[in-house]
Short mmCIF file of C-alpha atoms in Angstrom, two decimals:
data_model
loop_
_atom_site.label_atom_id
_atom_site.label_comp_id
_atom_site.label_asym_id
_atom_site.label_seq_id
_atom_site.Cartn_x
_atom_site.Cartn_y
_atom_site.Cartn_z
CA MET A 1 30.88 77.32 114.27
CA THR A 2 27.61 75.41 114.25
CA ASP A 3 24.68 77.16 115.08
CA GLU A 4 23.02 74.77 117.04
CA PRO A 5 25.48 73.93 119.87
CA ASN A 6 23.36 71.28 121.47
CA SER A 7 21.87 69.53 118.24
CA THR A 8 22.01 65.93 118.57
CA ASP A 9 25.15 65.63 116.06
CA ASP A 10 27.09 67.74 118.40
CA ALA A 11 26.06 65.95 121.42
CA ALA A 12 27.00 63.06 119.51
CA ALA A 13 30.52 64.26 118.60
CA LEU A 14 31.20 65.61 122.03
CA THR A 15 30.63 62.12 123.73
CA ALA A 16 33.16 60.94 121.41
CA LEU A 17 35.91 63.30 121.59
CA VAL A 18 35.40 63.73 125.46
CA THR A 19 35.55 59.74 125.67
CA SER A 20 38.90 59.85 123.02
CA PHE A 21 40.77 62.44 124.97
CA GLU A 22 39.89 61.02 128.61
CA SER A 23 41.07 57.51 127.13
CA TYR A 24 44.28 58.92 125.85
CA ASP A 25 44.93 60.69 129.04
CA GLN A 26 44.36 57.58 131.04
CA SER A 27 46.37 55.43 129.16
CA THR A 28 49.33 57.34 128.26
CA THR A 29 50.00 58.50 132.11
CA GLU A 30 52.92 56.27 133.24
CA ALA A 31 54.75 57.71 129.39
CA ARG A 32 54.31 61.23 130.44
CA GLU A 33 55.41 60.58 133.38
CA GLU A 34 58.72 59.17 132.27
CA ALA A 35 58.67 62.22 129.72
CA GLU A 36 58.51 63.75 132.66
CA LYS A 37 61.18 62.61 134.53
CA ALA A 38 63.14 63.20 131.04
CA ARG A 39 62.91 66.55 131.02
CA ASP A 40 64.34 66.74 135.14
CA TYR A 41 66.73 64.71 134.11
CA ARG A 42 67.89 66.86 131.43
CA ASN A 43 67.69 70.00 133.89
CA GLY A 44 69.67 68.44 136.04
CA VAL A 45 67.28 67.11 138.57
CA GLN A 46 68.18 63.88 139.56
CA TRP A 47 67.58 63.10 142.75
CA THR A 48 64.08 62.22 144.40
CA ASP A 49 62.93 63.77 147.63
CA GLU A 50 63.23 60.36 149.24
CA GLU A 51 66.85 59.86 148.34
CA VAL A 52 67.98 63.18 149.35
CA ALA A 53 66.19 62.66 152.80
CA LYS A 54 67.87 59.25 152.95
CA LEU A 55 71.58 60.57 151.94
CA LYS A 56 71.00 63.63 154.45
CA GLN A 57 69.96 60.99 157.10
CA ARG A 58 73.31 58.89 156.23
CA LYS A 59 75.47 62.10 156.39
CA GLN A 60 76.19 61.08 152.80
CA PRO A 61 76.86 64.06 149.82
CA VAL A 62 74.33 64.72 147.54
CA VAL A 63 76.35 64.93 144.30
CA THR A 64 75.18 65.50 140.54
CA ASP A 65 77.49 64.82 138.21
CA ASP A 66 75.10 65.56 135.14
CA ARG A 67 76.05 64.03 131.69
CA ILE A 68 72.49 64.64 130.32
CA GLY A 69 72.48 68.11 130.01
CA PRO A 70 75.50 68.77 128.15
CA LYS A 71 75.04 65.85 125.87
CA ILE A 72 71.48 67.54 125.06
CA ASP A 73 72.69 70.96 124.72
CA SER A 74 75.69 69.73 122.36
CA MET A 75 73.06 67.66 120.26
CA MET A 76 70.76 71.36 120.12
CA GLY A 77 74.19 72.91 118.67
CA LEU A 78 74.37 69.81 116.03
CA GLU A 79 71.19 70.71 114.73
CA ALA A 80 71.99 74.29 114.69
CA GLN A 81 74.37 73.51 112.27
CA ARG A 82 73.01 71.04 110.08
CA ARG A 83 69.86 73.51 109.26
CA SER A 84 68.77 74.05 105.76
CA LEU A 85 66.31 76.39 103.75
CA PRO A 86 63.49 74.71 102.17
CA LYS A 87 63.65 74.39 98.28
CA ALA A 88 60.95 73.30 95.78
CA PHE A 89 61.85 71.02 92.67
CA PRO A 90 60.23 70.92 89.94
CA ARG A 91 58.55 67.55 88.37
CA THR A 92 58.50 68.58 85.10
CA PRO A 93 60.77 71.15 83.00
CA ALA A 94 57.88 73.60 82.31
CA GLU A 95 57.22 73.57 86.43
CA GLU A 96 60.87 75.08 87.06
CA ASP A 97 59.33 78.88 87.43
CA GLY A 98 56.95 77.32 89.90
CA ALA A 99 59.22 75.81 91.82
CA ASN A 100 61.23 79.03 92.47
CA ALA A 101 58.35 80.90 93.27
CA ALA A 102 57.35 78.02 95.98
CA THR A 103 60.63 77.95 96.95
CA ASP A 104 60.49 81.86 97.69
CA SER A 105 57.66 81.53 99.17
CA LEU A 106 58.34 79.21 101.60
CA ARG A 107 61.34 80.78 102.69
CA TYR A 108 59.62 83.91 103.09
CA VAL A 109 57.54 82.73 105.44
CA MET A 110 59.77 80.39 107.51
CA ASP A 111 61.82 83.50 108.02
CA ASP A 112 58.78 85.69 108.98
CA GLN A 113 57.47 83.06 111.59
CA ARG A 114 61.43 82.76 112.78
CA TRP A 115 61.17 79.35 111.71
CA ASP A 116 64.51 78.70 113.15
CA ARG A 117 63.71 79.26 116.90
CA THR A 118 60.34 76.75 116.15
CA ARG A 119 62.16 74.05 114.94
CA SER A 120 65.41 73.96 117.64
CA GLU A 121 62.27 73.86 120.19
CA CYS A 122 60.47 70.92 118.42
CA TRP A 123 63.88 69.19 118.11
CA ASP A 124 64.51 69.76 122.16
CA ASN A 125 61.16 68.19 122.66
CA LEU A 126 61.77 65.76 120.10
CA ILE A 127 64.83 64.09 121.59
CA VAL A 128 64.14 64.62 125.72
CA GLU A 129 59.76 63.66 125.59
CA GLY A 130 60.03 62.10 122.47
CA ALA A 131 57.31 63.87 120.36
CA CYS A 132 57.00 67.37 118.98
CA GLY A 133 54.22 69.48 117.17
CA VAL A 134 53.48 72.82 115.79
CA ASP A 135 50.10 74.13 114.30
CA VAL A 136 49.72 75.52 111.26
CA ARG A 137 47.22 78.08 110.65
CA VAL A 138 45.78 81.01 108.68
CA ALA A 139 45.04 84.26 110.05
CA GLU A 140 43.31 87.21 108.52
CA LYS A 141 45.97 90.60 109.26
CA ASN A 142 45.28 93.85 107.40
CA GLY A 143 43.75 92.28 104.73
CA GLU A 144 45.84 89.70 104.07
CA MET A 145 46.30 86.08 104.63
CA CYS A 146 49.15 85.29 106.72
CA ILE A 147 50.69 81.84 107.72
CA GLU A 148 51.00 81.27 111.17
CA ILE A 149 53.47 78.17 112.30
CA LEU A 150 52.80 78.08 116.50
CA PRO A 151 54.76 75.54 118.40
CA ILE A 152 52.79 72.87 120.33
CA PRO A 153 54.16 72.12 123.62
CA TRP A 154 54.84 68.29 124.31
CA ASP A 155 52.49 68.35 127.20
CA ARG A 156 49.58 69.65 125.14
CA MET A 157 49.71 67.84 122.63
CA TRP A 158 47.32 65.18 122.35
CA GLY A 159 45.47 62.18 119.92
CA ASP A 160 44.41 58.68 119.27
CA GLU A 161 45.61 56.12 121.73
CA HIS A 162 46.01 53.56 119.15
CA SER A 163 48.08 55.48 116.90
CA ARG A 164 51.78 53.98 115.97
CA ALA A 165 52.84 56.53 112.98
CA LYS A 166 55.76 58.93 113.86
CA ASN A 167 53.39 61.70 112.65
CA TRP A 168 50.35 60.52 113.94
CA ASN A 169 48.14 60.50 110.85
CA ASP A 170 47.32 56.88 111.21
CA GLY A 171 44.99 57.92 114.23
CA LYS A 172 41.41 59.56 114.07
CA VAL A 173 41.85 62.37 116.00
CA LYS A 174 44.70 64.51 117.24
CA GLY A 175 44.68 68.11 118.92
CA GLN A 176 46.23 70.52 121.64
CA VAL A 177 44.93 71.12 125.47
CA LEU A 178 44.57 74.84 126.51
CA TRP A 179 44.02 76.40 129.78
CA MET A 180 42.41 79.37 129.88
CA ASP A 181 41.20 81.94 132.34
CA LEU A 182 37.40 82.16 132.50
CA GLU A 183 36.87 85.73 131.20
CA ASP A 184 39.04 85.10 128.52
CA ALA A 185 37.10 81.91 127.85
CA VAL A 186 33.67 83.83 127.85
CA ALA A 187 35.34 86.94 125.85
CA ARG A 188 35.96 84.48 122.96
CA TRP A 189 32.99 82.57 122.87
CA PRO A 190 30.30 84.89 124.45
CA ASP A 191 27.53 82.79 123.38
CA ARG A 192 28.75 79.80 125.15
CA ARG A 193 28.90 81.00 128.44
CA GLU A 194 26.23 78.45 129.60
CA ILE A 195 28.55 75.69 128.50
CA ILE A 196 31.87 77.20 130.16
CA ASP A 197 29.82 78.20 133.36
CA SER A 198 28.71 74.23 133.15
CA THR A 199 31.95 72.97 133.03
CA MET A 200 33.18 74.95 136.00
CA GLN A 201 31.09 73.67 137.79
CA ASN A 202 32.37 70.10 137.46
CA SER A 203 35.92 69.87 139.40
CA GLY A 204 36.69 66.06 138.82
CA ALA A 205 40.13 64.82 140.12
CA SER A 206 42.49 64.03 136.94
CA GLY A 207 43.82 60.85 136.42
CA SER A 208 47.08 62.54 135.32
CA GLN A 209 49.10 66.02 136.08
CA THR A 210 50.64 66.30 132.60
CA TYR A 211 48.22 68.63 131.09
CA ASP A 212 47.84 70.70 134.10
CA ASP A 213 49.17 74.47 134.08
CA VAL A 214 49.72 74.71 137.97
CA PRO A 215 46.17 73.40 138.61
CA ARG A 216 45.87 69.57 139.29
CA THR A 217 42.41 69.34 138.29
CA ARG A 218 40.95 67.38 135.31
CA TRP A 219 38.93 70.37 133.28
CA VAL A 220 38.75 73.25 135.93
CA ASP A 221 40.86 75.15 138.21
CA SER A 222 38.28 76.69 140.77
CA LYS A 223 40.50 78.81 142.68
CA ARG A 224 42.15 80.51 139.95
CA LYS A 225 38.77 80.34 137.82
CA ARG A 226 40.67 78.47 134.59
CA VAL A 227 39.15 75.84 132.52
CA ARG A 228 40.62 73.49 130.40
CA VAL A 229 39.65 73.73 126.42
CA VAL A 230 40.69 70.89 124.17
CA GLU A 231 41.22 71.46 120.66
CA ALA A 232 40.62 68.63 118.26
CA TRP A 233 40.97 67.77 114.62
CA SER A 234 39.02 64.75 113.78
CA LYS A 235 38.23 62.39 110.50
CA GLU A 236 34.86 61.45 110.54
CA GLY A 237 34.04 59.65 107.06
CA GLN A 238 35.70 61.53 104.04
CA GLU A 239 35.66 64.88 106.05
CA VAL A 240 37.94 66.52 108.53
CA TYR A 241 36.50 68.41 111.27
CA TYR A 242 37.65 70.95 113.74
CA THR A 243 36.26 70.95 117.29
CA CYS A 244 37.28 73.08 120.18
CA PHE A 245 35.29 71.72 123.45
CA THR A 246 35.31 71.31 127.00
CA LYS A 247 33.69 68.69 129.18
CA ALA A 248 30.12 70.39 129.06
CA GLY A 249 29.84 71.23 125.65
CA ILE A 250 31.36 72.38 122.35
CA LEU A 251 32.55 75.87 121.88
CA GLU A 252 33.44 76.01 118.00
CA ARG A 253 33.16 73.19 115.37
CA MET A 254 33.23 73.35 111.59
CA PRO A 255 34.43 71.05 108.79
CA SER A 256 38.38 72.29 108.42
CA PRO A 257 38.71 75.03 106.04
CA TYR A 258 42.33 73.11 104.77
CA VAL A 259 43.21 71.06 101.90
CA ASP A 260 45.91 68.91 100.87
CA GLU A 261 48.05 68.87 97.81
CA ASP A 262 45.15 66.42 96.48
CA GLY A 263 42.11 69.14 97.24
CA ASN A 264 41.21 66.51 100.32
CA PRO A 265 40.50 67.96 103.70
CA ASP A 266 43.25 68.31 105.80
CA ASP A 267 44.24 69.24 109.67
CA GLY A 268 46.16 71.92 110.93
CA VAL A 269 48.59 70.76 112.74
CA VAL A 270 51.92 68.68 112.49
CA PHE A 271 53.15 66.24 114.92
CA GLY A 272 56.48 63.88 114.93
CA SER A 273 57.86 61.43 117.24
CA CYS A 274 61.57 60.04 117.95
CA TYR A 275 60.73 56.53 118.96
CA ILE A 276 57.95 54.66 119.69
CA ASP A 277 57.71 51.47 122.32
CA ARG A 278 55.20 48.57 120.97
CA ASP A 279 52.65 49.84 123.27
CA GLY A 280 52.76 53.17 121.31
CA ASN A 281 54.10 55.46 123.79
CA ARG A 282 56.53 57.88 122.69
CA PHE A 283 59.90 58.54 123.74
CA GLY A 284 63.28 60.20 123.25
CA VAL A 285 67.12 59.19 123.64
CA VAL A 286 67.20 60.65 127.54
CA ARG A 287 65.05 57.15 128.43
CA ARG A 288 68.33 55.20 127.47
CA TRP A 289 70.54 57.41 129.77
CA ILE A 290 68.64 57.70 132.84
CA SER A 291 69.64 54.45 134.72
CA VAL A 292 73.25 55.06 133.78
CA GLN A 293 72.90 58.46 134.81
CA ASP A 294 71.09 57.46 138.01
CA GLU A 295 74.44 55.11 138.62
CA ILE A 296 77.09 57.93 138.50
CA ASN A 297 75.30 59.54 140.88
CA LYS A 298 75.37 57.18 143.06
CA ARG A 299 78.92 56.09 142.89
CA ARG A 300 80.02 59.32 142.85
CA SER A 301 77.81 60.03 145.99
CA LYS A 302 79.40 56.75 147.46
CA PHE A 303 82.88 57.33 146.56
CA MET A 304 83.24 60.51 148.41
CA HIS A 305 81.19 59.23 151.51
CA LEU A 306 83.79 56.34 151.75
CA VAL A 307 86.54 59.05 151.51
CA ASN A 308 85.28 61.29 153.74
CA VAL A 309 84.28 58.74 156.89
CA ARG A 310 86.12 56.25 158.59
CA GLN A 311 84.78 52.82 159.81
CA THR A 312 86.57 51.90 163.70
CA TRP A 313 86.55 49.51 166.20
CA GLY A 314 87.34 49.61 169.84
CA ASN A 315 86.42 48.45 173.38
CA GLN A 316 85.92 50.81 176.71
CA VAL A 317 89.17 50.80 177.43
CA ALA A 318 89.81 53.28 174.37
CA GLY A 319 87.59 55.88 175.82
CA ASP A 320 84.57 58.10 174.17
CA LYS A 321 84.32 56.73 170.74
CA ASN A 322 82.21 59.57 169.28
CA LYS A 323 84.92 62.06 170.40
CA ILE A 324 87.58 59.91 168.91
CA ARG A 325 85.29 59.53 165.65
CA ASP A 326 84.67 63.30 165.59
CA GLU A 327 88.75 64.10 165.52
CA LEU A 328 89.00 61.71 162.73
CA LYS A 329 86.91 63.35 160.43
CA LYS A 330 89.11 66.29 160.82
CA PRO A 331 92.17 67.18 158.68
CA ASP A 332 94.28 68.03 161.86
CA GLY A 333 92.42 65.79 164.19
CA HIS A 334 94.19 64.39 167.05
CA VAL A 335 93.39 61.28 168.76
CA GLU A 336 93.87 60.52 172.65
CA MET A 337 93.32 57.00 173.87
CA ALA A 338 91.88 56.94 177.46
CA GLY A 339 93.94 55.85 180.61
CA SER A 340 96.05 52.56 179.18
CA GLY A 341 94.26 52.33 176.18
CA LYS A 342 96.48 51.43 172.62
CA PHE A 343 95.67 51.99 169.33
CA GLY A 344 95.54 48.53 167.47
CA GLU A 345 95.17 46.80 170.88
CA ASP A 346 91.91 48.97 172.02
CA PHE A 347 90.99 51.08 169.20
CA GLY A 348 91.29 50.81 165.76
CA VAL A 349 90.54 51.81 162.15
CA LEU A 350 88.95 49.54 159.40
CA PRO A 351 90.08 49.94 155.85
CA THR A 352 87.76 50.82 153.50
CA GLY A 353 90.23 51.88 150.66
CA ASP A 354 89.58 48.83 148.59
CA MET A 355 85.77 49.33 148.80
CA ALA A 356 86.43 53.34 147.53
CA GLU A 357 88.61 52.21 144.76
CA SER A 358 85.89 49.57 143.49
CA GLN A 359 83.17 52.57 143.52
CA PHE A 360 85.88 54.78 141.62
CA GLN A 361 86.63 52.02 139.11
CA LEU A 362 82.83 51.78 138.69
CA LEU A 363 82.24 55.35 138.01
CA GLN A 364 84.79 55.88 135.35
CA ASP A 365 83.54 52.67 133.65
CA SER A 366 79.89 54.35 133.90
CA ARG A 367 81.17 57.77 132.99
CA ALA A 368 82.32 56.09 129.63
CA SER A 369 79.01 54.05 129.16
CA ILE A 370 77.27 57.01 128.96
CA ASP A 371 79.59 59.32 127.33
CA ALA A 372 79.71 56.31 124.48
CA LEU A 373 76.14 56.65 123.87
CA GLY A 374 74.38 59.06 121.73
CA ALA A 375 76.72 61.82 120.26
CA ASN A 376 80.02 60.65 121.36
CA ALA A 377 83.06 62.84 121.83
CA ALA A 378 84.29 63.00 118.27
CA VAL A 379 81.02 64.12 116.85
CA LEU A 380 81.14 67.10 119.69
CA GLY A 381 84.16 67.81 119.21
CA LYS A 382 85.27 67.13 122.63
CA ASP A 383 87.83 64.27 121.99
CA SER A 384 91.27 64.86 123.81
CA ARG A 385 92.96 61.58 122.49
CA VAL A 386 95.91 61.96 119.58
CA GLN A 387 94.41 60.53 116.69
CA SER A 388 94.67 60.57 112.78
CA GLY A 389 92.42 62.07 110.89
CA ARG A 390 91.26 59.42 109.35
CA ALA A 391 90.24 57.77 113.00
CA LEU A 392 88.78 60.80 113.98
CA LEU A 393 86.37 60.72 110.88
CA GLN A 394 85.40 57.08 111.30
CA ARG A 395 84.39 58.18 115.24
CA THR A 396 82.09 61.40 113.78
CA GLU A 397 80.60 58.66 110.96
CA ALA A 398 79.84 56.18 113.75
CA GLY A 399 78.05 58.81 116.19
CA LEU A 400 76.20 60.49 113.50
CA ALA A 401 74.63 57.09 112.46
CA GLU A 402 73.52 56.51 115.93
CA LEU A 403 71.88 59.50 115.65
CA GLY A 404 70.38 58.81 112.79
CA PRO A 405 66.93 57.48 113.83
CA PRO A 406 66.75 60.96 116.18
CA LEU A 407 67.87 63.02 113.14
CA ASP A 408 65.68 61.36 110.08
CA ALA A 409 62.61 62.00 112.35
CA HIS A 410 63.30 65.73 112.83
CA LYS A 411 64.15 66.14 109.21
CA GLN A 412 60.75 64.28 108.20
CA PHE A 413 58.88 66.40 110.86
CA GLN A 414 59.80 69.90 108.68
CA LEU A 415 59.29 68.29 105.50
CA ASP A 416 55.68 67.58 106.60
CA VAL A 417 55.85 71.28 107.96
CA TYR A 418 56.78 72.28 104.30
CA ARG A 419 54.31 70.77 102.66
CA LYS A 420 51.61 71.65 105.19
CA VAL A 421 52.54 75.36 104.88
CA TRP A 422 52.83 75.01 101.02
CA ASN A 423 49.42 73.94 100.59
CA ARG A 424 48.11 76.82 102.78
CA ILE A 425 49.91 79.30 100.08
CA ARG A 426 48.86 78.05 96.88
CA GLN A 427 45.36 77.83 98.91
CA PHE A 428 45.05 81.15 100.36
CA TRP A 429 47.16 83.41 98.41
CA THR A 430 45.18 84.29 95.45
CA ALA A 431 45.70 88.02 95.24
CA GLU A 432 48.56 89.83 94.22
CA LYS A 433 51.29 89.69 96.23
CA TRP A 434 55.12 91.07 96.64
CA ILE A 435 57.22 89.30 98.95
CA ARG A 436 61.17 90.14 99.94
CA VAL A 437 63.37 87.06 99.79
CA THR A 438 66.25 88.25 101.12
CA ASP A 439 67.49 90.21 104.18
CA ASP A 440 70.60 91.36 102.22
CA GLU A 441 70.24 95.31 101.62
CA ARG A 442 72.93 95.23 98.66
CA ASN A 443 71.22 92.29 97.15
CA VAL A 444 67.48 93.13 97.69
CA ARG A 445 64.78 90.99 96.03
CA PHE A 446 61.45 90.80 95.55
CA VAL A 447 59.19 88.65 93.96
CA GLY A 448 55.46 88.62 92.88
CA LEU A 449 52.97 86.56 93.07
CA ASN A 450 49.77 86.08 91.19
CA GLN A 451 50.58 88.49 88.93
CA PRO A 452 48.53 88.97 85.77
CA MET A 453 49.92 87.96 82.27
CA THR A 454 48.94 89.63 79.09
CA LEU A 455 48.55 86.86 76.09
CA GLY A 456 51.66 88.32 74.31
CA GLN A 457 54.00 87.45 77.57
CA GLN A 458 51.83 83.78 77.64
CA LEU A 459 52.99 82.87 74.07
CA LEU A 460 56.36 83.83 74.77
CA ASP A 461 56.77 81.66 77.76
CA GLU A 462 54.99 78.62 75.43
CA ILE A 463 57.90 79.66 73.12
CA LYS A 464 60.59 79.65 75.47
CA GLN A 465 59.28 76.02 76.91
CA GLN A 466 59.33 74.62 73.11
#
């Protein structure tokens, strides 16, 4: 932490970081709104309030034939089935023992941090909103250096607006956004109370609502007394700095305590992306399904409406048209002509079966289109057609090939996390340490790290290697 929060260097750094964050916030507003829409569709919220109001006004049913949610659930299950444990490989025969120790250490950390749950959350964000991230940090607990892997929700991630790499490493800055209660922020930074209070006085409107945690303001929530705190890992020359700041000033700033495999300064977060368009916006697989899903919902609603209503014609001789129309809506309705009115001459029903049939056929075509996108029925084990084993295998391989980019992006994201964790292990696990590498009580195995070695043991190892 800097000793002089109001120094010239800190003032310049604050201006640059605030400008970078607000520029990212404004330039990605539409992309984040689209990501929010993708999450709504994944959760089955697929009609806007305006559309629902119009349908109710026309007395048309609001029907949601959700095809996106089950597809995402199936992809979540597919990821769970394809999980694998991290494994380190030696580059030379002499490094085989070190590779085994690295594998045991990685698996210990991943098990301790419940990595399976975290990477599933990241996979969900990756395929729906298009971006995911984790914070890999080191914390001292009970005298030991513990490595933590904390998921970063997609709507808390931010970075260089000009970044085009899927891991965001080509940008100058990346980090996460936090909303903190005023008393929590003061308790964490008691010597920065003046900065926090100054930020609370600034209640400018936000350009977007994505980062807001209930409040709809930019840097503060005056009603709940909450303040927005931004964490940033920035590349400044040959150094990497960690900065925690608000609108009014820097709360914490220091050179990065982490190094990469080459000994160079390293940041503390890992980001991943599914797809990136030409404007640098990140998106997931749901974007391609939204228009087809809208067509399915609207065609099914229209089909049901045409089936349940009747279009009529008539003249004044037929009688009360509203009463007759209400009777036609009933399964057991009874229509009586007034006076000398005759059905077919003074009153009649217009045939709309062709319109309903057309809507139904188009509905079936839309369903087939969305079911063929992404994970198909063969991949998900839902293909009810009788086919040969070879045909099923070909369809399964075709479906997996289409899921190749998202699966590959998630695989690369996991690899980046493993590298980051291993670098933290090498840097901070310098004392003697014993780790348990199996949960099987019948096959308990402990591995000792950084154990002292006698001269005789060293000579014996050298002879074995020779």
